[in-house]
CSV table of C-alpha atoms in Angstrom, one decimal:
chain,number,residue,atom,x,y,z
A,16,UNK,CA,94.6,211.2,45.6
A,17,UNK,CA,91.1,210.3,44.4
A,18,UNK,CA,91.8,210.9,40.7
A,19,UNK,CA,95.0,208.8,40.4
A,20,UNK,CA,93.2,206.2,38.3
A,21,UNK,CA,92.7,208.9,35.6
A,22,UNK,CA,96.4,209.9,35.6
A,23,UNK,CA,97.8,209.0,32.2
A,24,UNK,CA,101.1,207.8,33.7
A,25,UNK,CA,99.3,205.5,36.1
A,26,UNK,CA,97.0,204.1,33.4
A,27,UNK,CA,100.1,203.4,31.2
A,28,UNK,CA,102.0,201.8,34.1
A,29,UNK,CA,98.9,199.7,35.1
A,30,UNK,CA,98.6,198.4,31.5
A,31,UNK,CA,102.3,197.6,31.1
A,32,UNK,CA,102.4,195.9,34.5
A,33,UNK,CA,100.2,193.1,33.0
A,34,UNK,CA,103.2,192.0,30.8
A,35,UNK,CA,105.2,191.2,34.0
A,36,UNK,CA,102.6,188.5,34.7
A,37,UNK,CA,101.9,187.4,31.1
A,38,UNK,CA,104.2,187.4,28.1
A,39,UNK,CA,101.4,188.1,25.6
A,40,UNK,CA,98.2,190.1,26.2
A,41,UNK,CA,95.4,189.9,23.7
A,42,UNK,CA,93.4,193.1,23.0
A,43,UNK,CA,90.4,193.9,20.9
A,44,UNK,CA,88.6,197.3,20.6
A,45,UNK,CA,85.4,198.3,18.9
A,46,UNK,CA,85.8,199.1,15.2
A,47,UNK,CA,86.1,202.7,14.1
A,48,UNK,CA,83.4,204.9,15.5
A,49,UNK,CA,82.2,202.4,18.1
A,50,UNK,CA,82.8,201.9,21.8
A,51,UNK,CA,82.9,204.1,24.8
A,52,UNK,CA,85.0,207.1,25.7
A,53,UNK,CA,87.1,204.9,28.1
A,54,UNK,CA,87.7,202.3,25.3
A,55,UNK,CA,88.7,205.1,23.0
A,56,UNK,CA,91.2,206.4,25.5
A,57,UNK,CA,92.7,203.0,26.0
A,58,UNK,CA,93.0,202.5,22.3
A,59,UNK,CA,94.8,205.8,22.0
A,60,UNK,CA,97.2,204.7,24.8
A,61,UNK,CA,97.9,201.4,23.1
A,62,UNK,CA,98.5,203.1,19.8
A,63,UNK,CA,101.0,205.4,21.5
A,64,UNK,CA,102.8,202.4,23.1
A,65,UNK,CA,103.1,200.7,19.7
A,66,UNK,CA,104.2,203.8,18.0
A,67,UNK,CA,107.0,204.3,20.6
A,68,UNK,CA,108.2,200.7,20.2
A,69,UNK,CA,107.2,199.9,23.8
A,70,UNK,CA,104.8,197.2,22.6
A,71,UNK,CA,105.6,194.9,19.7
A,72,UNK,CA,108.8,196.9,19.0
A,73,UNK,CA,111.8,195.7,17.0
A,74,UNK,CA,113.3,194.1,20.1
A,75,UNK,CA,110.4,191.6,20.3
A,76,UNK,CA,111.0,190.4,16.7
A,77,UNK,CA,112.5,186.9,16.3
A,78,UNK,CA,113.3,187.1,12.6
A,79,UNK,CA,113.5,189.3,9.6
A,80,UNK,CA,112.9,186.5,7.2
A,81,UNK,CA,115.5,186.1,4.4
A,82,UNK,CA,116.8,189.7,4.6
A,83,UNK,CA,120.6,189.7,4.0
A,84,UNK,CA,120.9,186.0,3.5
A,85,UNK,CA,122.7,186.6,0.2
A,86,UNK,CA,122.8,190.4,0.1
A,87,UNK,CA,126.1,191.9,1.3
A,88,UNK,CA,124.8,195.5,0.9
A,89,UNK,CA,124.3,196.2,4.6
A,90,UNK,CA,123.1,199.8,4.0
A,91,UNK,CA,120.3,198.4,1.8
A,92,UNK,CA,119.6,195.7,4.4
A,93,UNK,CA,119.2,198.4,7.1
A,94,UNK,CA,116.7,200.2,5.0
A,95,UNK,CA,114.8,197.0,4.4
A,96,UNK,CA,114.7,196.1,8.1
A,97,UNK,CA,113.4,199.6,9.0
A,98,UNK,CA,110.8,199.4,6.3
A,99,UNK,CA,109.6,196.0,7.6
A,100,UNK,CA,109.3,197.4,11.1
A,101,UNK,CA,107.2,200.3,10.0
A,102,UNK,CA,105.0,198.1,7.8
A,103,UNK,CA,104.3,195.7,10.6
A,104,UNK,CA,103.5,198.6,13.0
A,105,UNK,CA,101.1,200.1,10.5
A,106,UNK,CA,99.4,196.7,10.0
A,107,UNK,CA,99.1,196.1,13.7
A,108,UNK,CA,97.4,199.5,14.2
A,109,UNK,CA,95.2,198.9,11.2
A,110,UNK,CA,94.0,195.6,12.8
A,111,UNK,CA,93.3,197.4,16.1
A,112,UNK,CA,91.2,200.1,14.3
A,113,UNK,CA,89.3,197.4,12.4
A,114,UNK,CA,88.2,195.7,15.6
A,115,UNK,CA,90.4,192.6,15.3
A,116,UNK,CA,92.0,190.8,18.2
A,117,UNK,CA,95.7,191.4,18.3
A,118,UNK,CA,98.5,189.9,20.5
A,119,UNK,CA,100.7,192.4,22.2
A,120,UNK,CA,104.2,191.8,23.6
A,121,UNK,CA,106.4,194.1,25.7
A,122,UNK,CA,110.1,194.3,25.0
A,123,UNK,CA,113.1,195.9,26.7
A,124,UNK,CA,111.9,199.4,25.9
A,125,UNK,CA,108.7,198.5,27.7
A,126,UNK,CA,110.5,197.3,30.8
A,127,UNK,CA,112.5,200.5,30.9
A,128,UNK,CA,109.3,202.6,30.6
A,129,UNK,CA,107.7,200.6,33.4
A,130,UNK,CA,110.6,201.4,35.7
A,131,UNK,CA,110.7,205.0,34.6
A,132,UNK,CA,107.0,205.5,35.3
A,133,UNK,CA,107.2,204.0,38.8
A,134,UNK,CA,110.2,206.2,39.6
A,135,UNK,CA,108.5,209.3,38.3
A,136,UNK,CA,105.3,208.7,40.3
A,137,UNK,CA,107.3,208.0,43.5
A,138,UNK,CA,109.3,211.2,43.1
A,139,UNK,CA,106.2,213.4,42.8
A,140,UNK,CA,104.9,212.4,46.2
A,141,UNK,CA,104.5,215.2,48.8
A,142,UNK,CA,104.8,214.9,52.6
A,143,UNK,CA,102.1,215.7,55.2
A,144,UNK,CA,102.3,219.0,57.0
A,145,UNK,CA,104.8,217.8,59.7
A,146,UNK,CA,107.1,216.8,56.8
A,147,UNK,CA,107.7,213.4,58.3
A,148,UNK,CA,105.5,210.9,56.5
A,149,UNK,CA,104.1,210.9,52.9
A,150,UNK,CA,100.7,212.5,52.4
A,151,UNK,CA,97.9,210.0,52.7
A,152,UNK,CA,96.5,211.0,49.3
A,153,UNK,CA,99.1,208.9,47.7
A,154,UNK,CA,98.7,205.7,49.7
A,155,UNK,CA,96.0,204.0,47.6
A,156,UNK,CA,97.9,204.7,44.4
A,157,UNK,CA,101.2,203.5,45.7
A,158,UNK,CA,99.6,200.3,47.1
A,159,UNK,CA,98.0,199.7,43.8
A,160,UNK,CA,101.5,200.0,42.2
A,161,UNK,CA,103.0,197.6,44.8
A,162,UNK,CA,100.2,195.1,44.1
A,163,UNK,CA,101.0,195.2,40.4
A,164,UNK,CA,104.5,194.0,41.2
A,165,UNK,CA,103.5,191.0,43.4
A,166,UNK,CA,105.3,187.8,42.6
A,167,UNK,CA,104.7,184.3,44.2
A,168,UNK,CA,107.3,184.7,46.9
A,169,UNK,CA,107.1,188.5,47.2
A,170,UNK,CA,103.7,189.5,48.6
A,171,UNK,CA,102.9,193.0,49.9
A,172,UNK,CA,102.3,193.6,53.6
A,173,UNK,CA,100.1,196.5,54.7
A,174,UNK,CA,100.0,197.9,58.3
A,175,UNK,CA,97.4,200.3,59.6
A,176,UNK,CA,98.3,202.1,62.8
A,177,UNK,CA,96.4,204.5,65.1
A,178,UNK,CA,98.1,206.2,68.0
A,179,UNK,CA,96.5,205.5,71.3
A,180,UNK,CA,95.2,208.3,73.6
A,181,UNK,CA,95.6,211.3,71.4
A,182,UNK,CA,92.5,212.8,72.9
A,183,UNK,CA,94.0,212.6,76.3
A,184,UNK,CA,97.2,214.4,75.2
A,185,UNK,CA,95.1,217.2,73.9
A,186,UNK,CA,92.7,217.4,76.9
A,187,UNK,CA,95.3,216.9,79.7
A,188,UNK,CA,97.8,219.2,77.9
A,189,UNK,CA,96.8,221.3,74.9
A,190,UNK,CA,96.8,221.0,71.1
A,191,UNK,CA,100.6,221.8,71.0
A,192,UNK,CA,101.1,218.8,73.3
A,193,UNK,CA,99.0,216.7,71.0
A,194,UNK,CA,101.0,217.8,68.0
A,195,UNK,CA,104.3,216.9,69.8
A,196,UNK,CA,102.8,213.4,70.5
A,197,UNK,CA,101.8,212.9,66.9
A,198,UNK,CA,105.2,214.1,65.6
A,199,UNK,CA,107.0,211.7,68.0
A,200,UNK,CA,104.8,208.9,66.9
A,201,UNK,CA,105.5,209.6,63.2
A,202,UNK,CA,109.2,209.9,63.7
A,203,UNK,CA,109.5,206.5,65.5
A,204,UNK,CA,107.4,204.7,62.9
A,205,UNK,CA,109.1,206.3,59.9
A,206,UNK,CA,112.6,205.4,61.3
A,207,UNK,CA,111.5,201.8,62.0
A,208,UNK,CA,110.2,201.0,58.5
A,209,UNK,CA,112.1,203.3,56.2
A,210,UNK,CA,114.3,200.6,54.8
A,211,UNK,CA,111.5,198.2,54.1
A,212,UNK,CA,108.6,200.3,53.0
A,213,UNK,CA,106.9,203.7,53.0
A,214,UNK,CA,104.7,205.3,55.7
A,215,UNK,CA,101.7,207.6,54.9
A,216,UNK,CA,99.6,209.8,57.2
A,217,UNK,CA,96.1,208.6,56.5
A,218,UNK,CA,94.3,210.9,59.0
A,219,UNK,CA,95.1,213.0,62.0
A,220,UNK,CA,97.0,210.3,63.9
A,221,UNK,CA,96.5,207.3,61.6
A,222,UNK,CA,99.3,205.8,59.5
A,223,UNK,CA,99.4,203.3,56.7
A,224,UNK,CA,102.6,201.4,55.9
A,225,UNK,CA,103.2,199.7,52.6
A,226,UNK,CA,105.9,197.0,52.6
A,227,UNK,CA,106.5,195.7,49.1
A,228,UNK,CA,108.1,192.3,48.6
A,229,UNK,CA,107.7,191.6,52.3
A,230,UNK,CA,106.2,188.3,53.5
A,231,UNK,CA,104.0,188.4,56.5
A,232,UNK,CA,106.5,186.9,59.0
A,233,UNK,CA,109.0,189.6,58.1
A,234,UNK,CA,106.4,192.3,58.4
A,235,UNK,CA,105.4,191.1,61.8
A,236,UNK,CA,109.0,191.2,63.1
A,237,UNK,CA,109.3,194.8,61.7
A,238,UNK,CA,106.1,196.0,63.3
A,239,UNK,CA,106.9,194.3,66.6
A,240,UNK,CA,110.2,196.2,66.7
A,241,UNK,CA,108.4,199.5,65.7
A,242,UNK,CA,105.8,199.2,68.4
A,243,UNK,CA,108.5,198.2,71.0
A,244,UNK,CA,110.5,201.3,70.0
A,245,UNK,CA,107.3,203.5,70.3
A,246,UNK,CA,106.5,202.1,73.7
A,247,UNK,CA,109.8,203.4,75.0
A,248,UNK,CA,109.0,207.0,73.9
A,249,UNK,CA,107.5,209.7,76.1
A,250,UNK,CA,106.0,213.1,75.7
A,251,UNK,CA,105.7,215.5,78.6
A,252,UNK,CA,102.2,216.6,79.5
A,253,UNK,CA,102.3,219.5,81.9
A,254,UNK,CA,105.8,218.5,82.9
A,255,UNK,CA,105.0,214.8,83.4
A,256,UNK,CA,106.3,212.2,80.9
A,257,UNK,CA,103.6,210.1,79.3
A,258,UNK,CA,104.3,207.0,77.2
A,259,UNK,CA,103.3,206.6,73.6
A,260,UNK,CA,101.6,203.6,72.2
A,261,UNK,CA,99.7,202.5,69.1
A,262,UNK,CA,97.3,199.9,67.8
A,263,UNK,CA,98.4,198.2,64.6
A,264,UNK,CA,96.5,196.0,62.1
A,265,UNK,CA,98.6,193.9,59.7
A,266,UNK,CA,97.5,192.0,56.5
A,267,UNK,CA,99.3,190.5,53.6
A,268,UNK,CA,98.3,190.9,49.9
A,269,UNK,CA,99.2,188.0,47.5
A,270,UNK,CA,96.8,188.5,44.7
A,271,UNK,CA,97.8,190.9,41.8
A,272,UNK,CA,94.0,191.5,41.2
A,273,UNK,CA,93.4,192.8,44.7
A,274,UNK,CA,92.0,196.3,45.1
A,275,UNK,CA,94.2,198.7,47.1
A,276,UNK,CA,91.3,200.4,48.8
A,277,UNK,CA,89.9,197.1,50.0
A,278,UNK,CA,93.2,196.1,51.4
A,279,UNK,CA,93.6,199.3,53.3
A,280,UNK,CA,90.1,198.9,54.7
A,281,UNK,CA,90.8,195.3,55.8
A,282,UNK,CA,94.0,196.5,57.6
A,283,UNK,CA,92.0,199.2,59.4
A,284,UNK,CA,89.4,196.6,60.5
A,285,UNK,CA,92.2,194.5,62.0
A,286,UNK,CA,93.6,197.6,63.6
A,287,UNK,CA,90.3,198.2,65.4
A,288,UNK,CA,90.5,194.8,67.0
A,289,UNK,CA,94.0,195.7,68.3
A,290,UNK,CA,92.6,199.0,69.6
A,291,UNK,CA,90.1,197.1,71.8
A,292,UNK,CA,92.9,195.1,73.3
A,293,UNK,CA,95.0,198.2,74.1
A,294,UNK,CA,92.4,199.3,76.7
A,295,UNK,CA,92.7,196.3,79.0
A,296,UNK,CA,95.3,197.6,81.4
A,297,UNK,CA,94.1,200.5,83.6
A,298,UNK,CA,96.3,203.6,83.8
A,299,UNK,CA,98.4,202.9,80.7
A,300,UNK,CA,97.6,202.1,77.1
A,301,UNK,CA,99.7,199.4,75.6
A,302,UNK,CA,100.9,198.9,72.0
A,303,UNK,CA,99.1,196.0,70.3
A,304,UNK,CA,99.7,194.2,67.0
A,305,UNK,CA,96.9,192.3,65.4
A,306,UNK,CA,97.8,190.1,62.4
A,307,UNK,CA,95.4,188.5,59.9
A,308,UNK,CA,97.3,185.9,57.9
A,309,UNK,CA,94.4,184.9,55.6
A,310,UNK,CA,90.9,186.1,54.7
A,311,UNK,CA,89.1,183.5,56.8
A,312,UNK,CA,91.6,183.4,59.7
A,313,UNK,CA,91.1,184.9,63.1
A,314,UNK,CA,93.6,187.7,63.8
A,315,UNK,CA,96.5,186.9,66.1
A,316,UNK,CA,96.8,189.6,68.8
A,317,UNK,CA,100.1,190.5,70.6
A,318,UNK,CA,100.5,193.0,73.4
A,319,UNK,CA,103.9,194.7,73.0
């Protein structure tokens, strides 16, 4: 999904997610008539968020001054409070348009909107042609969203898998046999991780798994189990059962500023190390898990 960064829902979600890490966010835009098209679009979005009460709304206010201190006319008090909210909203937007720095805060309405946007983007995902995994066009966007939600004790783990020996399934059998092998591979992986993350078909027989709020040790246990289950599966090639296997690269993401595309690429590089180890036993490819715990660490390789 190459254009996901230009999706208005994603841009709004990305902006609001900053308030999960910081209570206040300072923003300044070029004064009227200045700036780029992108800054104008962001200003338009911020104005909309303010107008809807998602930023600096009434629920972020700590005081209405002396309203009602001596006045028992509650109907008049309500009008005064509403008038004050509108006045402050107008002043805030005026300061933004004038090129001043403003401090923005997200209240309860913002948190509700953040949750709604995440749910909405998840429910619009399509599946790949076999209708087993999610289409790979969504993987980068969904990983970017998962990275936005990283907390100190809740990193995101990313696995990149490539089925071993697909070419041999096609050549020794036919393309229908290859498709059966891919479908069996997808089914095992999806079942193994469905309660901890989402699996996406990145290419013909390549799969990326996003495991939000999953420390690396937990992700390792899950992927070991997935590969062990896969290694017990067979697909018949001209009547003869042939075992399935996969090479898997696993990395962990702890930085909320990490780029989703780079993390997927790093997981793929680790997967390629696992792929080399899967060819060491003649006559049968083995499933291999390679895990990189840190940027400068050598991957730990396990033959399943």
